[in-house]
Amino acid sequence: MLEEKGQKNSMDRRRFLTLSTAATGAMLLSRCATPNSQQPSSVLRSQAGQLTIDLAASPTRVNLGGVRSHLLSYNQQVPGPRWEVRPGDAVEIRFKNQLDVHSNLHFHGLHLPPTGEADNPLRMVAPGETALYRFTIPSDHRAGTFWYHPHHHGNVAAQVAGGLAGLLVVRGDLDEIPEIRAAQEAFLVLQDFDLNWRGQLQEPIPVFRMWGREGNRISINGQASPTLPLPQAGLLRLRLLNASSSRVYRLQLKDHPWYLIATDGGALGEPIETDEVILASGERAELLVPGTREPGTYEIVNLPYDRGTMDMMGGTRGHGKIMGSSTQTEPIQIARLAYQEGTADIPLPKALIPVETLPEPGVTREFVFDHGIDAQTGQPFLINGQAFDHSRVDVQTRLDTVEDWFIINKAGLDHPFHLHTNSFQVVSRDRNPEPYRAWRDVVNVRAYETVQIRVPFRNFTGKTVFHCHVLDHEDQGMMGIVEIAA
Ligand code: C2O
Ligand code: CU
Ligand code: CU
């Protein structure tokens, strides 16, 4: 599907030179007056406790906000269909791989067995093969915004950056809070695509792959900047997913308040007024926007974000700097909120869902993220000096224990840390205590930063993975295996 291979060399230099400048102009789909004709993604809801899905991954032609594009899709949709389940539901997916390379499925953020036919990232589905995925959402699963995407080591970045991603929503107690129930709801799936002039995906040049590919087009639900209704005197609940493979979004609602109500792993204890919402690859956030301002139209913009620079040779900081630190130099509008007549006054809820306090950890570990060359594999992205090896267990833990992990980024580039199977809470960043408790499964560890997280290992045994969610880094070795023993 990456049809540019043959012309790659002639394209490389031009693309490299234009990365920092062209991105801003080309990025904003909405700047051209083309209509949004892509159909919204379908919604697949469980019925009577069961969700059964036929899901096919295939190359597809998509109208991406007026740009004819050749992408990868689930069931011909970019983003893929949104699944909605409740705690206790049984889920069955017949996944057909119609790509020409291996793929599989991962249910990012869900608390599921990491083994067998459940959330098993080490499983492989060959081209043309159909695989059955089966699991039950635990009856005490937190409500929240999760997602699914491919996880076949080595192919993850290309497949996610090609468009393979979809929302996976768990409905529950958060949705039952009266004010939230009465709120208008909108989902925003943020993706970026690196397209050539024919709308085809481009194979990233090597340095771009090192840095983590970013696209020259941002799309929101497969559209250019959408306009969302904001009920006057009511509430709009925004549910955001960063489904880009590397890009960090730094979002601001201009001249208007918004309140964070949930992170990756579900609700906060109470709404928190925020200025910027920063989402690294894989992260989610939910916000409430109260319709209490002067009626009108307000903009959500994405501000430039500095992910740092790639310095390959450890120890010689500043040398070997091979890439600029942002492909975006100006704010870009990604959505508009337009006031509309409200039906009822809805106040902001005072309290949400209490976030439990985890016990003190029994074990503390350190994970150093850095760049170098792994002696065995030659791969450049390392955790504790080693690149991923699927036959090696990096960490042994026990069920029903709590551990503190220090994620130490010794590189000049951000590395968002992600753990499968169990969500965690951030305890501190560079020793500064986290101001509020929240469940997460991704935390962006900034260049040279140390983040302390607290993880409870619950319910499921077996091997699972942790990795950098810059998916090019994951593909190039920045991943490890943790085995949870009974
Ligand atoms: Cu969203 Cu292991 O990844
Ligand atoms: Cu995941
Ligand atoms: Cu990384």
GROMACS .gro file of N, CA and C and ligand atoms in nm, residues 106 108 147 149 151 418 420 467 469, ligand 1:
model
   30
  106HIS      N    1  -0.525  -0.492   1.909
  106HIS     CA    2  -0.499  -0.458   2.049
  106HIS      C    3  -0.612  -0.369   2.097
  108HIS      N    4  -0.659  -0.104   2.332
  108HIS     CA    5  -0.574  -0.014   2.409
  108HIS      C    6  -0.648   0.043   2.529
  147TRP      N    7  -0.955   0.247   2.285
  147TRP     CA    8  -0.950   0.234   2.139
  147TRP      C    9  -0.885   0.104   2.097
  149HIS      N   10  -0.641  -0.087   1.784
  149HIS     CA   11  -0.550  -0.061   1.673
  149HIS      C   12  -0.461  -0.182   1.654
  151HIS      N   13  -0.121  -0.418   1.637
  151HIS     CA   14  -0.007  -0.424   1.728
  151HIS      C   15   0.094  -0.529   1.686
  418HIS      N   16   0.377   0.365   2.768
  418HIS     CA   17   0.245   0.299   2.769
  418HIS      C   18   0.259   0.158   2.825
  420HIS      N   19   0.029  -0.201   2.888
  420HIS     CA   20  -0.094  -0.276   2.858
  420HIS      C   21  -0.152  -0.336   2.986
  467HIS      N   22   0.570  -0.009   2.636
  467HIS     CA   23   0.650   0.043   2.525
  467HIS      C   24   0.632   0.192   2.509
  469HIS      N   25   0.495   0.491   2.304
  469HIS     CA   26   0.383   0.498   2.211
  469HIS      C   27   0.410   0.589   2.091
  487C2O    CU1   28  -0.182   0.175   2.180
  487C2O    CU2   29   0.067  -0.124   2.287
  487C2O     O1   30  -0.053   0.028   2.227
   0.00000   0.00000   0.00000
